[in-house]
Coordinates of C-alpha atoms in Angstrom, one line a residue:
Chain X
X21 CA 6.9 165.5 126.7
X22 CA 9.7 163.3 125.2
X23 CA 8.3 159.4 124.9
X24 CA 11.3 158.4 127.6
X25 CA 9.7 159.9 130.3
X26 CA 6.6 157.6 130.5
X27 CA 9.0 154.4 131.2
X28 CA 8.3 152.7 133.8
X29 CA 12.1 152.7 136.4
X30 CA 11.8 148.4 135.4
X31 CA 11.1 149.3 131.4
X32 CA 14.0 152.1 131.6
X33 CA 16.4 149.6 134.2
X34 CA 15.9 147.1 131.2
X35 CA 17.0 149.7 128.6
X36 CA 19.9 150.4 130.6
X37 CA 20.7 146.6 131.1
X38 CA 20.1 146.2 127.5
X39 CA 21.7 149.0 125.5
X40 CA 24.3 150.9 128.5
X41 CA 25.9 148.0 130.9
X42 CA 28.1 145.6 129.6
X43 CA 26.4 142.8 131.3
X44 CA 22.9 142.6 130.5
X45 CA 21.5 141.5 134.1
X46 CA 17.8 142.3 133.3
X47 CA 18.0 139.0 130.8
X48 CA 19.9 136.7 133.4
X49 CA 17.4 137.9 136.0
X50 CA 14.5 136.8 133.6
X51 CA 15.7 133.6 133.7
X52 CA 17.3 132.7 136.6
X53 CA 14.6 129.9 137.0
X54 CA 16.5 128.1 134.4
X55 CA 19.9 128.5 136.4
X56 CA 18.1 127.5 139.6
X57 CA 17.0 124.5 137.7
X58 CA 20.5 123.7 136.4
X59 CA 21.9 124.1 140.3
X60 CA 19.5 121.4 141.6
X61 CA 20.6 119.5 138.0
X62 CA 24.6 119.5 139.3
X63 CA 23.9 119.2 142.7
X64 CA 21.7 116.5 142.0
X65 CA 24.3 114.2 140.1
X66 CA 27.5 115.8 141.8
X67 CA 26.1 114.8 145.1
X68 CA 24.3 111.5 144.4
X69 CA 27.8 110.1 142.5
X70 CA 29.8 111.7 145.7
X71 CA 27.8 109.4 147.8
X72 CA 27.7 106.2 145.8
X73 CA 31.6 106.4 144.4
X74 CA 32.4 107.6 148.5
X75 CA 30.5 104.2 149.7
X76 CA 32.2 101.8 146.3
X77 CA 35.4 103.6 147.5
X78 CA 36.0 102.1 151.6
X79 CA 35.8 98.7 150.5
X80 CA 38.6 99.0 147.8
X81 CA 40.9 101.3 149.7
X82 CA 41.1 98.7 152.6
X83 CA 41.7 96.4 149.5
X84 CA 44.3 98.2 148.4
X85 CA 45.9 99.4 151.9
X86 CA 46.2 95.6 153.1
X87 CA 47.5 94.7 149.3
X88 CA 45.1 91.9 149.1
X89 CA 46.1 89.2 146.8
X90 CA 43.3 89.0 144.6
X91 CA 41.7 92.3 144.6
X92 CA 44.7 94.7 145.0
X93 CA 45.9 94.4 141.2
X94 CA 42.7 95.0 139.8
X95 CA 41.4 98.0 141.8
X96 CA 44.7 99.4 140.7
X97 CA 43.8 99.2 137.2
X98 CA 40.6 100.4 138.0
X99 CA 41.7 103.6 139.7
X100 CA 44.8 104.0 137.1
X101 CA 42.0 104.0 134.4
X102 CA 40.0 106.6 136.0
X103 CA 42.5 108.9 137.5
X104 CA 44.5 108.5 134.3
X105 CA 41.9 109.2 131.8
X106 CA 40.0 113.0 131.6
X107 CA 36.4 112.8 132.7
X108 CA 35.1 114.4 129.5
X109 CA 36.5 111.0 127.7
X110 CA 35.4 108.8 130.1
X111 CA 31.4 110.8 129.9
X112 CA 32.0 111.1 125.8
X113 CA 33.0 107.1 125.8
X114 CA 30.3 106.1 127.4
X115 CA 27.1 108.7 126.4
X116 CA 28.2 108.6 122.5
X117 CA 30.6 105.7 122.1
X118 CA 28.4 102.8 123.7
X119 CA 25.6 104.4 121.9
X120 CA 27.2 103.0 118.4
X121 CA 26.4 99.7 119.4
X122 CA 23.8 97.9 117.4
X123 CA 24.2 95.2 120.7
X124 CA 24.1 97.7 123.5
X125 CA 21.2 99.8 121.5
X126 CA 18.9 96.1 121.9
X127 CA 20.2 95.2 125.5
X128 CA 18.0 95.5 128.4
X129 CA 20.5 98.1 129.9
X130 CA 19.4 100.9 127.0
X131 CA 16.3 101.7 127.9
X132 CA 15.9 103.0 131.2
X133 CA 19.8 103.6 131.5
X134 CA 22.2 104.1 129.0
X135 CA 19.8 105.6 126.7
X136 CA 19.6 108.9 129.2
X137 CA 22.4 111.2 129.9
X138 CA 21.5 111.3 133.4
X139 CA 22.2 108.0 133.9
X140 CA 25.4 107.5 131.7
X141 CA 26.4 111.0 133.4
X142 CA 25.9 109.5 137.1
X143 CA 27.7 106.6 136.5
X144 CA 30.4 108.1 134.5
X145 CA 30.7 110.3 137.8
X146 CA 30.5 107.7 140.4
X147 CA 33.0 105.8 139.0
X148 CA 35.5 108.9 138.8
X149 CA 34.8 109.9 142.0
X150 CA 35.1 106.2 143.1
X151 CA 39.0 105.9 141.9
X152 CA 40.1 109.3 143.3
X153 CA 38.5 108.8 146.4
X154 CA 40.1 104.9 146.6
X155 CA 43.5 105.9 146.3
X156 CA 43.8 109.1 149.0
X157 CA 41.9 106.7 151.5
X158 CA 44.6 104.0 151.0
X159 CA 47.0 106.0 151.5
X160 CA 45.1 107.6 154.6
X161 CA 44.6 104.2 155.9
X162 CA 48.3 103.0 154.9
X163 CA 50.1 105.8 157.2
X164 CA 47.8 105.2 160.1
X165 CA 50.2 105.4 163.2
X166 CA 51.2 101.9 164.3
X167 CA 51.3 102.8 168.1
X168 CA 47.3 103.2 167.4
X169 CA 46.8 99.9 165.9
X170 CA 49.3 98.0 168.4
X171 CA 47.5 99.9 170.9
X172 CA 44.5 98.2 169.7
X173 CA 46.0 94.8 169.4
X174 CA 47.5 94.9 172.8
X175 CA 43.3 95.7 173.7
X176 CA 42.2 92.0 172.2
X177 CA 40.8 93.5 169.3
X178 CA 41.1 91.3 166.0
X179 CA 41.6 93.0 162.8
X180 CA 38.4 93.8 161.6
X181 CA 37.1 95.2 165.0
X182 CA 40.9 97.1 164.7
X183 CA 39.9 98.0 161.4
X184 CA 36.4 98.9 161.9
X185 CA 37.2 100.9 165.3
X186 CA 39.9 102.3 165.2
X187 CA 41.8 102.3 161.1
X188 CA 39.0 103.7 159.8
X189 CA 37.5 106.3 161.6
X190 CA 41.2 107.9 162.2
X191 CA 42.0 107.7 158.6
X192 CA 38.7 109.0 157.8
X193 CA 39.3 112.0 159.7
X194 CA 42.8 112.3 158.0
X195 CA 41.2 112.5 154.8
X196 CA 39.1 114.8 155.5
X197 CA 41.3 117.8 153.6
X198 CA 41.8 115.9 150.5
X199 CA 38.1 114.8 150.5
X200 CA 37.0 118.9 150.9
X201 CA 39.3 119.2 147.4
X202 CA 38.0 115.8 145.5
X203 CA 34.1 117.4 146.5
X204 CA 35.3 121.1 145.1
X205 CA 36.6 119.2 141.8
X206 CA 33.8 117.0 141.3
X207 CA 31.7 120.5 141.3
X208 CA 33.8 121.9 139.0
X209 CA 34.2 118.6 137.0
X210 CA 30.4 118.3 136.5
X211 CA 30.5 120.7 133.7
X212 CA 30.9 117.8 131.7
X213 CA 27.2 117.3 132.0
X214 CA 26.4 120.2 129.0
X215 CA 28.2 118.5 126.9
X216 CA 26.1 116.0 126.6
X217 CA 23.1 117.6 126.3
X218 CA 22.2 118.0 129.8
X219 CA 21.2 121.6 131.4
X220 CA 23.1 121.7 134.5
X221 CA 24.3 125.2 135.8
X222 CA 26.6 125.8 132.8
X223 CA 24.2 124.1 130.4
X224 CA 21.9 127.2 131.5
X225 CA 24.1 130.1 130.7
X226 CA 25.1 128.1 127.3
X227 CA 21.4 128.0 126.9
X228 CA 21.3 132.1 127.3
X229 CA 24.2 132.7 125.3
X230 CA 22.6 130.6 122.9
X231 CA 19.4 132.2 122.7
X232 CA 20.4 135.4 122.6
X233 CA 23.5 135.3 121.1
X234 CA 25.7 136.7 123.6
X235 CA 29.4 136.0 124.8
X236 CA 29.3 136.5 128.4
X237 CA 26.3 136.8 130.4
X238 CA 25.5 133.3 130.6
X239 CA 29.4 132.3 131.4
X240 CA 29.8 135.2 134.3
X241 CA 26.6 134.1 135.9
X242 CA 26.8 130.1 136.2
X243 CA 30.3 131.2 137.5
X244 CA 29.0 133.3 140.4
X245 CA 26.7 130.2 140.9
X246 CA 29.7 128.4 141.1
X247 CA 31.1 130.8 143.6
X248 CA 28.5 130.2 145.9
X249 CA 28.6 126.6 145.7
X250 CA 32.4 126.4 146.3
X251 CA 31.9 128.6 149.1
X252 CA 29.4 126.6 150.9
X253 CA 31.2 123.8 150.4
X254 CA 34.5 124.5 151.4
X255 CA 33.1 126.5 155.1
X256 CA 31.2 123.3 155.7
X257 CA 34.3 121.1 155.3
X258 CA 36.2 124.0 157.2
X259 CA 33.5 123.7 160.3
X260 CA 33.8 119.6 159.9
X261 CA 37.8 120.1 160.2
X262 CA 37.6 121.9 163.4
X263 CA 35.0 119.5 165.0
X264 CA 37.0 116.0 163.7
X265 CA 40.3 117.1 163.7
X266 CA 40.7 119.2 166.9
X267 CA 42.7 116.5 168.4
X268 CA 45.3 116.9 165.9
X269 CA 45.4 120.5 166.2
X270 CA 48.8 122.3 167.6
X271 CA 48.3 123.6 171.3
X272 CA 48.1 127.0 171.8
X273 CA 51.2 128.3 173.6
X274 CA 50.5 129.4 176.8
X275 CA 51.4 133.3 177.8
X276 CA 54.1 132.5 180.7
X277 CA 57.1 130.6 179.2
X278 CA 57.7 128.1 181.8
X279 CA 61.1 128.5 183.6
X280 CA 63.0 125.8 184.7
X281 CA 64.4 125.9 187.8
X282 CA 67.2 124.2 188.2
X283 CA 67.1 121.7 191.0
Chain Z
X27 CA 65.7 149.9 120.7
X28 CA 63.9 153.1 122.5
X29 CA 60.4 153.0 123.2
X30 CA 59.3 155.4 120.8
X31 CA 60.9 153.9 117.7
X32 CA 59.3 150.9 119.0
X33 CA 56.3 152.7 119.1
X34 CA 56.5 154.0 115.9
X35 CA 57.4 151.0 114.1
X36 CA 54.2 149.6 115.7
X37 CA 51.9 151.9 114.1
X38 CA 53.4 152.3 111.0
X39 CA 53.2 148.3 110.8
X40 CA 49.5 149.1 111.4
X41 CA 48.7 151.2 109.2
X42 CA 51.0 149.1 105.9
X43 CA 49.0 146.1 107.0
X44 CA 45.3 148.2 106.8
X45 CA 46.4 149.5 103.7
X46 CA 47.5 146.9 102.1
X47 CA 44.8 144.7 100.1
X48 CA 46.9 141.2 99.9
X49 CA 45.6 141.0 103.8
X50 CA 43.9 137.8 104.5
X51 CA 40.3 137.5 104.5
X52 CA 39.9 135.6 107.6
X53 CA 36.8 133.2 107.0
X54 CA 34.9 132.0 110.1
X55 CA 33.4 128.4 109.3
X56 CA 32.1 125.8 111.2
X57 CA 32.6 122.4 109.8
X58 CA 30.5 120.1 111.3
X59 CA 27.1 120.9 108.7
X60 CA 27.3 118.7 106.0
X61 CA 26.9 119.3 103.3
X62 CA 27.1 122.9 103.6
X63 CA 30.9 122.4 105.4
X64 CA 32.5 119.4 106.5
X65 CA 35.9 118.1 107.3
X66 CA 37.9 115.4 105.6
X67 CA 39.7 113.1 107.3
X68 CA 43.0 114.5 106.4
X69 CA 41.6 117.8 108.3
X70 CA 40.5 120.1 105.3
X71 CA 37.2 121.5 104.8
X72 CA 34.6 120.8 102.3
X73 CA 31.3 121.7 101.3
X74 CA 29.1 124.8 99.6
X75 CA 30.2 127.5 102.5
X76 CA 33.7 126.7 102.1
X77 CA 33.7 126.9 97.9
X78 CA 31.7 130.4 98.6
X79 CA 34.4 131.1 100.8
X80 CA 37.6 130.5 98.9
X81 CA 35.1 132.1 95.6
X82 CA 34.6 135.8 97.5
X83 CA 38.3 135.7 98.3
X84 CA 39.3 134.9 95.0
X85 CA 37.1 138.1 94.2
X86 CA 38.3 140.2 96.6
X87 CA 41.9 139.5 95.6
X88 CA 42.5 138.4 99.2
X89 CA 44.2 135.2 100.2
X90 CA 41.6 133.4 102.4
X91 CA 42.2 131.7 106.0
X92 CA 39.5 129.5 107.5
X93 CA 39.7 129.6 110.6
X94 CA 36.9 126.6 112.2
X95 CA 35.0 127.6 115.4
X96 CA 32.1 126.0 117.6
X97 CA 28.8 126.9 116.5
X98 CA 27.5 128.6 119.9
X99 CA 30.9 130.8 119.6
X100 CA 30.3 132.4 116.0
X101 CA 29.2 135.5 116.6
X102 CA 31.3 136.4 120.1
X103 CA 34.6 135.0 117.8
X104 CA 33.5 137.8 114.7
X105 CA 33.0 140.6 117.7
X106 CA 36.2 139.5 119.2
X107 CA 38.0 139.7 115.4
X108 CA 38.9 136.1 115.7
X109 CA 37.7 136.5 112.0
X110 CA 36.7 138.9 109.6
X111 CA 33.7 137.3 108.1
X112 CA 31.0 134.1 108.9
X113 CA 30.2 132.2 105.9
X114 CA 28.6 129.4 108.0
X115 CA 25.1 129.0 106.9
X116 CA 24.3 131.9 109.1
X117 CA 20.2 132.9 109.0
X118 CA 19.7 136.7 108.7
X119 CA 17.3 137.5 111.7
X120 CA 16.8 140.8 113.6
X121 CA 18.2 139.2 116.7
X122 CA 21.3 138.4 115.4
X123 CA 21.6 142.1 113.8
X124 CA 21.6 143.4 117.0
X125 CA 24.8 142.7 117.5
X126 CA 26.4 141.9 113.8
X127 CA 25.7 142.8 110.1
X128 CA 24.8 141.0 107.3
X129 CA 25.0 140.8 103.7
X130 CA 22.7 140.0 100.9
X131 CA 21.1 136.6 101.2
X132 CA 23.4 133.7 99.6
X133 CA 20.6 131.0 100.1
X134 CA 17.7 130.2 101.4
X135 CA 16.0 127.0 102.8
X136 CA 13.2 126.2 105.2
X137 CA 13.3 124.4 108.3
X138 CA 12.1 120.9 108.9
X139 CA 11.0 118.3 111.1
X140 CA 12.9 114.7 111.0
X141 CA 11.3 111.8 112.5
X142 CA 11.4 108.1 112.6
X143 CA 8.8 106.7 109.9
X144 CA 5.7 106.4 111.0
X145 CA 6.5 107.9 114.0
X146 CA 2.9 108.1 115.5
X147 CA 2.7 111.5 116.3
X148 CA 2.6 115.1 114.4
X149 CA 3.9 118.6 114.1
X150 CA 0.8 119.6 115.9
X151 CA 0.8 116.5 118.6
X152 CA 4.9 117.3 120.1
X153 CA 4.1 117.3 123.3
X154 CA 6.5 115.4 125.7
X155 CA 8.2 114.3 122.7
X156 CA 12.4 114.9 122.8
X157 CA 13.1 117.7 120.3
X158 CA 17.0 117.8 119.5
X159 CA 18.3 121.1 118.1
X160 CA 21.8 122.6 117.7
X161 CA 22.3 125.5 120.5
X162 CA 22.5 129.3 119.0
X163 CA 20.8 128.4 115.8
X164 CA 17.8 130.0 114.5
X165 CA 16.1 126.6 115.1
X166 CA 16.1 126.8 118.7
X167 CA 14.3 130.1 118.5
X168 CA 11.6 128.6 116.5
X169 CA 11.4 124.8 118.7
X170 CA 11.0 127.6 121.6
X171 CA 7.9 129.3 119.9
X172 CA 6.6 126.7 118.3
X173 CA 6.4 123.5 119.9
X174 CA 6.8 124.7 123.6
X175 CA 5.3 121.4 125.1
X176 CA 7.9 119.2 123.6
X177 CA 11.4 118.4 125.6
X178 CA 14.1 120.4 124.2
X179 CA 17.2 118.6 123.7
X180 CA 20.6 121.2 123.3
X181 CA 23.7 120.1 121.0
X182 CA 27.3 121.8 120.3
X183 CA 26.9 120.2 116.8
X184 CA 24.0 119.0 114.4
X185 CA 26.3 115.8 114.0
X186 CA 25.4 114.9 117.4
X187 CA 21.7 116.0 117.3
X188 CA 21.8 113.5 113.9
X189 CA 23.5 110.7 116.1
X190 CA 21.2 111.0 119.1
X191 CA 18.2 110.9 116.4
X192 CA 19.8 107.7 114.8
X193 CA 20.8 105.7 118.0
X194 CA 16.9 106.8 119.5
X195 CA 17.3 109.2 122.2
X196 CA 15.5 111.8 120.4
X197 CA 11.9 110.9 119.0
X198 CA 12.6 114.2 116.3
X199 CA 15.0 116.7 115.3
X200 CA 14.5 120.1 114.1
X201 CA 17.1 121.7 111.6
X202 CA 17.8 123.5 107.9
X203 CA 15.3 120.6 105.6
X204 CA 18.4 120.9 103.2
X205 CA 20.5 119.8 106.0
X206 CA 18.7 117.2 107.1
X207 CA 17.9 115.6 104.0
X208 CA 21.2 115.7 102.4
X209 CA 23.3 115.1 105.6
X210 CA 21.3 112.7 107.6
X211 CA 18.4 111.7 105.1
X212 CA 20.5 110.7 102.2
X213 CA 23.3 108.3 104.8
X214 CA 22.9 104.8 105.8
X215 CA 22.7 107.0 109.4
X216 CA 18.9 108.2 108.3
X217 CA 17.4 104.7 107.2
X218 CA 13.9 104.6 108.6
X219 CA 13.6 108.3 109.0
X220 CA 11.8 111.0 107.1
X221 CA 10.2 114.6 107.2
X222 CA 7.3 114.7 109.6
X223 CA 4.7 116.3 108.1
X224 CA 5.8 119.9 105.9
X225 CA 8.4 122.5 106.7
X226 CA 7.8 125.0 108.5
X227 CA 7.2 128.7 107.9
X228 CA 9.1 131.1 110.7
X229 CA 9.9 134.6 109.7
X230 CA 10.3 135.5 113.5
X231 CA 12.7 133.6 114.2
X232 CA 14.2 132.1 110.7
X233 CA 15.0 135.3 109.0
X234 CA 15.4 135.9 105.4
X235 CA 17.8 133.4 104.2
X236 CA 21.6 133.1 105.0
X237 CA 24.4 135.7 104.4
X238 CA 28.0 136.1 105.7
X239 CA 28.0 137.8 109.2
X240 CA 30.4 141.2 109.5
X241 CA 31.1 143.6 112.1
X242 CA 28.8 146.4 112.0
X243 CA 31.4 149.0 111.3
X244 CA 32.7 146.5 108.1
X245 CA 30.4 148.1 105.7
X246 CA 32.4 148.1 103.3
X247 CA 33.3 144.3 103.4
X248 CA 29.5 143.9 103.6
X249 CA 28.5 145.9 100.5
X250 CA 31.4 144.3 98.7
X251 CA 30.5 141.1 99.3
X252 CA 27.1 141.6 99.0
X253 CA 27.6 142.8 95.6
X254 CA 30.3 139.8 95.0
X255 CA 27.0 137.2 95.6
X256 CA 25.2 138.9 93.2
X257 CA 27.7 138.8 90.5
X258 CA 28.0 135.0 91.2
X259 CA 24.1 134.7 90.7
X260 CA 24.3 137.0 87.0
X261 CA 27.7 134.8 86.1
X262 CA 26.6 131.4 86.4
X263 CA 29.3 130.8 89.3
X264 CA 26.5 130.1 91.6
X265 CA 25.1 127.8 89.5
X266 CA 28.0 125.7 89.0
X267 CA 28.8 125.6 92.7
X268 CA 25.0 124.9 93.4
X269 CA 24.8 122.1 91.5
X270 CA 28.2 120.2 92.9
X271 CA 25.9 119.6 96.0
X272 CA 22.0 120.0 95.8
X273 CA 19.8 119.4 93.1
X274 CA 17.2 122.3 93.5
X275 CA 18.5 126.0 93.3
X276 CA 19.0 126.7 96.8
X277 CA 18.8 130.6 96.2
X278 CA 15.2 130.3 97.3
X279 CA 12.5 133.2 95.4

């Protein structure tokens, strides 16, 4: 009896994988634990700077919106800087550019912060986030109706209370679609993260390809990862949509066009 | 123009180009492993892999084109015919054969382990320690098997492993011991640092040596270069090459 008979199906399904399919999906199933890992890894910091850069960003879009006198000029700069520069820069000039420092190497900020990629990575990240975010809410808060906000007035509300109850949570809802893209970008953005030395989702397949020496496997599947993400993401955003901006929907039209009658 | 003169013209370009020895040998080389291959300022490349490139196409009678690419990409570039040939410091290992060829050995070096001095732990005492190593090299194969309690730390390039070591986010590295000491050692970058403890011995996953990487179907490029290393080795070539960088024989036994 030939020797190929005795396989195991698993031993001859990982001779197939190995030796007959183009994709060799035995290996990436052997260690998916290391792509799970890198998921948590970019979900991790994606989320964490979405939150903090989200929360840095209200502040400096009303600043910007109401062209404050002080503030507005600098948060400009701030959010040309970021939106003007590519994030792999920004994440390279901080991780290995600060790192050439003599003074930042002693400074009480390198050990528990700038010495770790997570942390340069995070704040690298927030930051980012923080300028794209500020500009799309200003211009969300900028082009809030005026028949809202003199409705308001015309209530005895003062400006912050106008602001806090009524500018806000409308232009929030407004921004709701270009917030669904910034959170799909930042995902994809946070590839960055392998670069410097972390093992996010993409660090994992590099890791594979690495190991083994192959071209694809570890590419194809952090992309389906990705997939999945991005598909989570964007039905959430899709369900929020409906619930927040249902008032802004178009009316169905109804069956029976509605005849006048003339009078 | 019809299709089929088109068509012809195609093939018949083909086949004059296959034919035709005064092709270019196109090199595949990394540039970023000093001393072995480096890049100047002005953008041209230097170092032992790149004179034992521009040699075995001066003896092939081919006109030679280095073409650089990213160390985790070497072998998916030479499968994709980016390039014809890697002479990149590339370690002969049966992992790497499954999918490419090799030729003879051109040198041979261990691995080592760099470390700050007196850096209060040993080869046999890694764990939790940050290990840097370059991704895709045979180093990570071995920092896998042999020291799996330590924190492994993946770079694009062993000049950023190197940095990372210098600025102290890694407490070691592990890479080529020629490498190391010549690259990082020997600069103002590796004050403070030396080998901890001796190199190490990994047939597994170190190989025999390095060779220039082919397709597997290149036979003939193998064998020929193959028989062009040894001719530098019986002609002194090597020698004189050798001994612009290193000052041991780095042929190995």
């Amino acid at each position: 009896m030939d020797e190929s008979d005795n396989r195991t199906f698993w031993e001859y399904l990982a001779y197939v994988s190995e030796h007959q399919s183009p994709l060799d999906f035995v290996l990436v199933w052997d260690h998916i634990d290391r792509f799970l890992w890198g998921t948590l890894l970019t979900l991790e910091i994606t989320v964490i700077a979405l939150i903090l850069g989200g929360i840095l960003s209200v502040p400096m879009a009303i600043a910007r919106a109401y062209q404050h006198r002080w503030l507005n000029f600098p948060i400009w700069c701030f959010t040309y800087f970021f939106r003007g520069t590519p994030l792999l820069v920004q994440t390279y000039l901080v991780y290995y550019g600060l790192a050439q420092f003599d003074a930042v190497r002693e400074s009480f900020l390198w050990d528990p912060i700038l010495s770790s990629a997570w942390w340069c990575a995070l704040i690298v990240f927030t930051l980012n986030t923080a300028g794209y975010t500020t500009e799309f809410l200003r211009g969300s808060i900028a082009t809030t109706p005026s028949g809202e906000i003199e409705a308001a007035r015309a209530c005895g509300m003062s400006a912050w209370t106008t602001i806090r109850r009524i500018v806000l949570p409308s232009a929030f809802r407004r921004a709701l679609p270009a917030y669904s893209n910034e959170v799909i970008f930042m995902l994809h953005s946070s590839v960055v993260l392998s670069t410097i030395t972390l093992q996010d989702l993409l660090g994992a397949g590099r890791w594979l390809n690495g190991r083994y020496y192959l071209a694809y496997e570890g590419f194809v599947t952090a992309m389906l990862f990705y997939m999945v993400l991005v598909f989570i993401i964007s039905r959430g955003f899709k369900f929020w949509e409906k619930h927040w901006l249902g008032h802004l929907r178009q009316r169905e039209i109804e069956d029976e066009p509605v005849t006048l009658k003339a009078g | 123009m019809s299709i089929k003169k088109l068509l012809f013209m195609v093939v018949a370009f083909t086949l004059a180009s296959a034919a035709a020895q005064a092709a270019p040998l196109r090199v595949g080389v990394e540039g970023a492993y000093p001393p072995f291959s480096w890049k100047e300022p002005d953008g041209t490349l230097k170092g032992f892999d790149i004179d034992v490139a521009y040699e075995v196409c001066k003896r092939l009678q081919r006109e030679c084109v280095l073409v650089e690419q990213e160390w985790d990409g070497m072998i998916p570039a030479l499968l994709s015919r980016k390039f014809d040939t890697i002479i990149a410091s590339m370690s002969i290992t049966e992992e790497r054969k499954k999918k490419i060829d090799f030729t003879e050995k051109y040198y041979d070096t261990p691995p080592g382990i760099v470390a700050k001095k007196n850096a209060g732990f040993s080869q046999s005492n890694m764990a939790g320690k940050r290990l840097g190593v370059q991704r895709a090299t045979t180093h990570q194969c071995t920092a896998e098997k042999m020291f799996p309690g330590a924190e492994l730390v993946l770079y694009a390039s062993q000049e950023e492993v190197f940095q990372d070591l210098a600025s102290g986010r890694l407490d070691a590295q592990i890479s080529d011991s020629l490498q190391a000491s010549e690259g990082f050692l020997k600069q103002d970058m590796g004050k403070g640092f030396a080998f901890l403890g001796d190199m190490i011995s990994d047939p597994g996953c170190q190989g025999v040596g390095a060779g220039f990487a082919v397709r597997k179907k290149d036979t003939l490029l193998r064998d020929a270069m193959s028989a062009i290393i040894k001719g530098m080795r019986d002609d002194g070539t090597y020698k004189i090459l050798n001994d612009k960088y290193f000052e041991i024989d780095v042929y190995g036994k």
